Short mmCIF file of C-alpha atoms and ligand atoms in Angstrom, two decimals:
data_model
loop_
_atom_site.label_atom_id
_atom_site.label_comp_id
_atom_site.label_asym_id
_atom_site.label_seq_id
_atom_site.Cartn_x
_atom_site.Cartn_y
_atom_site.Cartn_z
CA MET A 1 31.36 21.76 -27.03
CA GLN A 2 28.67 23.84 -28.73
CA ALA A 3 25.37 24.74 -27.08
CA GLN A 4 22.49 26.31 -28.98
CA VAL A 5 19.11 27.42 -27.65
CA ILE A 6 15.87 27.28 -29.67
CA SER A 7 13.30 29.79 -28.48
CA SER A 8 10.08 27.84 -29.08
CA VAL A 9 8.81 24.59 -30.49
CA ASN A 10 7.73 26.48 -33.59
CA GLU A 11 11.40 27.20 -34.41
CA ALA A 12 12.50 23.58 -34.05
CA SER A 13 13.28 21.85 -37.36
CA SER A 14 14.51 18.27 -37.12
CA VAL A 15 17.84 19.04 -38.88
CA ARG A 16 18.89 21.11 -35.86
CA PHE A 17 18.96 17.97 -33.69
CA HIS A 18 21.17 15.68 -35.83
CA HIS A 19 24.09 14.20 -33.86
CA LYS A 20 23.18 16.34 -30.83
CA THR A 21 21.97 15.90 -27.28
CA ALA A 22 18.59 17.64 -27.04
CA ILE A 23 17.56 19.15 -23.73
CA ILE A 24 13.83 19.83 -23.57
CA VAL A 25 12.51 22.61 -21.32
CA ASP A 26 8.89 23.40 -20.45
CA VAL A 27 9.06 24.84 -16.94
CA LEU A 28 5.29 25.58 -16.79
CA ARG A 29 4.66 22.74 -16.47
CA ALA A 30 5.37 19.64 -18.55
CA THR A 31 9.07 19.09 -17.88
CA SER A 32 8.70 20.05 -14.18
CA THR A 33 5.98 17.41 -13.97
CA ILE A 34 8.06 14.76 -15.76
CA VAL A 35 11.06 15.41 -13.51
CA THR A 36 8.84 15.26 -10.40
CA ALA A 37 7.17 12.03 -11.56
CA ILE A 38 10.51 10.30 -12.10
CA ALA A 39 11.90 11.64 -8.79
CA SER A 40 8.76 10.27 -7.09
CA GLY A 41 9.49 6.79 -8.38
CA ALA A 42 7.36 6.48 -11.52
CA SER A 43 8.89 3.64 -13.54
CA CYS A 44 8.72 5.78 -16.69
CA VAL A 45 6.88 8.63 -18.39
CA ILE A 46 5.76 8.01 -21.97
CA PRO A 47 5.22 11.28 -23.85
CA ALA A 48 2.23 11.15 -26.23
CA GLU A 49 1.43 13.86 -28.76
CA THR A 50 -2.35 13.52 -28.72
CA VAL A 51 -5.07 12.51 -26.29
CA MET A 52 -6.05 9.65 -28.60
CA GLU A 53 -2.47 8.38 -28.75
CA ALA A 54 -2.21 8.56 -24.95
CA ARG A 55 -5.35 6.48 -24.53
CA ALA A 56 -4.12 3.94 -27.09
CA LEU A 57 -0.79 3.53 -25.26
CA GLN A 58 -2.42 2.85 -21.88
CA ARG A 59 -2.00 -0.67 -20.48
CA GLU A 60 -3.48 -2.06 -17.31
CA GLY A 61 -2.03 -0.30 -14.26
CA ASP A 62 -0.77 2.75 -16.22
CA LEU A 63 -1.83 6.27 -15.28
CA LEU A 64 -2.93 8.83 -17.85
CA GLY A 65 -1.76 12.39 -17.19
CA GLY A 66 -1.72 15.74 -18.92
CA GLU A 67 -3.63 18.84 -19.86
CA ARG A 68 -5.39 20.76 -22.57
CA PHE A 69 -5.95 24.48 -21.98
CA CYS A 70 -3.99 23.91 -18.70
CA LYS A 71 -6.78 21.70 -17.32
CA LYS A 72 -6.91 17.97 -16.63
CA ILE A 73 -8.26 15.99 -19.60
CA ALA A 74 -11.65 14.35 -19.10
CA GLY A 75 -11.25 10.73 -17.98
CA PHE A 76 -7.52 11.10 -17.20
CA ASP A 77 -6.11 10.14 -13.79
CA LEU A 78 -3.86 13.18 -13.38
CA GLY A 79 -3.50 16.73 -14.67
CA ASN A 80 -0.23 18.58 -15.24
CA SER A 81 0.53 19.82 -11.70
CA PRO A 82 3.84 18.50 -10.36
CA GLU A 83 2.29 18.25 -6.91
CA GLU A 84 -0.14 15.56 -8.10
CA TYR A 85 2.77 13.27 -8.95
CA THR A 86 3.58 12.06 -5.44
CA GLU A 87 5.34 8.81 -4.56
CA GLN A 88 2.07 7.44 -3.23
CA VAL A 89 0.28 8.06 -6.53
CA VAL A 90 2.95 7.35 -9.16
CA GLY A 91 5.46 5.05 -7.39
CA GLY A 92 6.24 2.07 -9.65
CA LYS A 93 3.74 3.18 -12.31
CA ARG A 94 4.07 3.95 -16.00
CA ILE A 95 2.67 7.40 -16.74
CA ILE A 96 1.38 8.25 -20.22
CA LEU A 97 1.58 12.04 -20.49
CA THR A 98 0.22 14.40 -23.13
CA THR A 99 0.53 18.20 -22.87
CA THR A 100 0.00 21.07 -25.27
CA ASN A 101 3.64 22.08 -25.77
CA GLY A 102 6.00 19.97 -23.67
CA THR A 103 5.32 16.53 -25.06
CA ARG A 104 5.11 18.06 -28.55
CA ALA A 105 8.61 19.49 -28.06
CA ILE A 106 9.92 16.05 -27.10
CA HIS A 107 8.48 14.56 -30.29
CA LYS A 108 10.00 17.38 -32.37
CA SER A 109 13.49 16.49 -31.15
CA MET A 110 13.33 12.75 -31.96
CA ARG A 111 16.20 13.04 -34.48
CA ALA A 112 18.63 13.87 -31.67
CA ASP A 113 21.13 11.21 -30.54
CA HIS A 114 20.00 11.70 -26.94
CA ILE A 115 17.02 13.47 -25.34
CA LEU A 116 17.14 14.80 -21.77
CA ILE A 117 14.42 16.54 -19.77
CA ALA A 118 15.27 19.73 -17.88
CA SER A 119 13.45 22.02 -15.51
CA LEU A 120 14.65 24.40 -12.82
CA LEU A 121 14.20 21.44 -10.44
CA ASN A 122 17.01 19.38 -12.03
CA ALA A 123 19.08 21.73 -14.21
CA GLU A 124 22.45 20.76 -12.76
CA ALA A 125 21.76 17.02 -13.11
CA CYS A 126 20.77 17.64 -16.70
CA ALA A 127 23.94 19.63 -17.46
CA ARG A 128 26.03 16.85 -15.89
CA SER A 129 24.33 14.14 -17.99
CA ALA A 130 24.68 16.23 -21.17
CA ILE A 131 28.43 16.63 -20.58
CA GLU A 132 28.79 12.86 -20.07
CA LEU A 133 27.04 12.22 -23.40
CA ARG A 134 29.80 14.15 -25.23
CA ARG A 135 27.71 15.62 -28.04
CA ASP A 136 26.98 19.21 -28.98
CA ILE A 137 23.87 20.39 -27.19
CA VAL A 138 20.64 21.95 -28.35
CA ILE A 139 18.28 23.26 -25.69
CA LEU A 140 14.69 23.43 -26.91
CA CYS A 141 12.47 25.87 -25.01
CA ALA A 142 8.93 24.58 -25.59
CA GLY A 143 7.32 28.00 -25.10
CA SER A 144 3.61 28.57 -25.27
CA HIS A 145 1.25 29.25 -28.17
CA ASP A 146 4.28 28.80 -30.46
CA GLU A 147 6.07 31.71 -28.79
CA PHE A 148 8.98 32.07 -26.42
CA ALA A 149 8.16 31.79 -22.69
CA ILE A 150 10.41 33.58 -20.19
CA GLU A 151 10.43 30.71 -17.66
CA ASP A 152 11.88 28.40 -20.32
CA GLY A 153 14.55 31.00 -21.16
CA LEU A 154 15.49 31.24 -17.46
CA CYS A 155 15.87 27.47 -17.32
CA ALA A 156 17.94 27.36 -20.53
CA GLY A 157 20.20 30.03 -18.96
CA LEU A 158 20.48 28.02 -15.74
CA VAL A 159 21.45 24.85 -17.64
CA LEU A 160 24.09 26.88 -19.54
CA ASP A 161 25.35 28.32 -16.26
CA ARG A 162 25.75 24.80 -14.85
CA LEU A 163 27.39 23.59 -18.10
CA HIS A 164 29.99 26.35 -17.75
CA ASP A 165 30.62 25.35 -14.12
CA LEU A 166 30.88 21.62 -14.76
CA SER A 167 32.47 21.23 -18.18
CA SER A 168 36.19 20.82 -18.63
CA PHE A 169 35.74 21.97 -22.26
CA PRO A 170 34.81 25.53 -23.25
CA ILE A 171 31.08 25.90 -24.03
CA GLU A 172 30.53 27.86 -27.26
CA MET A 173 27.05 29.34 -27.24
CA ASP A 174 24.93 30.86 -29.99
CA ASP A 175 23.69 34.44 -29.48
CA PHE A 176 20.32 33.38 -28.10
CA GLY A 177 22.10 31.13 -25.60
CA THR A 178 24.33 34.05 -24.55
CA ALA A 179 21.21 36.16 -24.02
CA MET A 180 19.49 33.43 -21.95
CA LEU A 181 22.57 32.97 -19.77
CA ALA A 182 22.59 36.73 -19.12
CA LEU A 183 18.84 36.66 -18.38
CA TYR A 184 19.29 33.86 -15.84
CA ARG A 185 22.28 35.50 -14.14
CA ASN A 186 20.37 38.78 -13.95
CA ARG A 187 17.26 37.16 -12.43
CA ALA A 188 18.79 34.30 -10.42
CA HIS A 189 17.53 35.77 -7.14
CA GLN A 190 14.05 36.60 -8.46
CA LEU A 191 13.18 33.49 -10.42
CA LYS A 192 9.69 33.02 -9.01
CA ASP A 193 8.78 36.72 -9.39
CA THR A 194 10.05 36.73 -12.97
CA ILE A 195 8.06 33.60 -13.80
CA GLN A 196 4.91 35.05 -12.21
CA SER A 197 5.23 38.18 -14.30
CA GLY A 198 5.42 36.21 -17.58
CA LEU A 199 2.38 35.36 -19.68
CA GLY A 200 2.40 31.65 -18.74
CA GLY A 201 2.70 32.50 -15.05
CA LYS A 202 -0.15 35.02 -15.26
CA ARG A 203 -2.32 32.43 -17.04
CA LEU A 204 -1.80 29.86 -14.28
CA ILE A 205 -2.46 32.47 -11.55
CA LYS A 206 -5.72 33.41 -13.28
CA LEU A 207 -6.72 29.73 -13.30
CA GLY A 208 -6.01 29.44 -9.56
CA MET A 209 -2.80 27.43 -10.04
CA LYS A 210 -0.29 29.76 -8.37
CA ARG A 211 0.99 26.87 -6.22
CA ASP A 212 2.23 25.19 -9.40
CA ILE A 213 4.50 28.15 -10.12
CA GLU A 214 6.03 27.73 -6.68
CA ALA A 215 6.43 23.99 -7.20
CA CYS A 216 8.21 24.63 -10.52
CA SER A 217 10.52 27.40 -9.21
CA PHE A 218 12.85 25.46 -6.90
CA VAL A 219 16.38 25.11 -8.23
CA ASP A 220 18.29 21.82 -8.33
CA ILE A 221 16.22 19.92 -5.77
CA TYR A 222 16.34 16.72 -7.83
CA THR A 223 19.38 14.80 -9.00
CA ASP A 224 17.88 12.88 -11.93
CA ALA A 225 17.84 13.94 -15.56
CA PRO A 226 15.11 11.86 -17.22
CA ARG A 227 16.32 10.49 -20.56
CA LEU A 228 14.40 9.03 -23.49
CA ASN A 229 14.99 5.30 -24.08
CA GLY A 230 12.81 4.10 -26.95
CA ASP A 231 9.48 5.74 -26.18
CA GLN A 232 10.03 5.95 -22.42
CA LEU A 233 11.54 8.66 -20.25
CA THR A 234 13.40 7.00 -17.40
CA ARG A 235 16.12 7.84 -14.89
CA ALA A 236 19.31 8.60 -16.88
C1 LIG B 301 2.42 22.38 -21.92
O1 LIG B 301 3.10 21.37 -22.09
O2 LIG B 301 1.81 22.94 -22.82
C2 LIG B 301 2.31 22.99 -20.58
O3 LIG B 301 2.92 22.19 -19.66
C3 LIG B 301 0.91 23.47 -20.26
C4 LIG B 301 0.55 23.53 -18.81
O4 LIG B 301 1.01 24.40 -18.09
O5 LIG B 301 -0.23 22.69 -18.35
#
């Protein structure tokens, strides 16, 4: 089984996803939020590329969530902090989510045979689901401002680490994947510190959202890998 890693959404051309399972990663914060919403019992998360599209998709009872410039969008019910997506708030609800990079990355990978959502919170579950789907894998790190973000690289490395542990086939990685696996193994005991020292982490700290970094830094606390069915991300 082959596993490639794409460093940012800017590098993602649709041909790279053909016949593959795509694993989308945006640790700060879109995929951590999606994973938390599904673990909290949201019936689905619908990723929308634009604010206008999100509003158009909303039906009665749905919640609108997301951010622009890391802040909640005017008139939306929820921002992009995983901690907002509690069982009490999102249980049984459809969430329409639009974020700057994460939901854009999901839309970029639409040519893939399967799309899974990964974060540090559910990396092992995601690796397990990807193995069951029996396709070559492409991990798309959403990044930020069209550039690589270290927290996404750590998560890609963690998913690769779990793939190596769980797969009965050898995992053949590209060079960037090999580098991300080494990064993760080197920093496995300092994940939160490494994330805080990255540009995305510093930006959230400056905006008073340090708690979000903590909420996004736990490893394998959830056992679901949200998967795209039609336009909805649901439990795999
Ligand atoms: C994104 O999708 O661009 C990010 O999740 C931004 C954020 O941290 O809110």
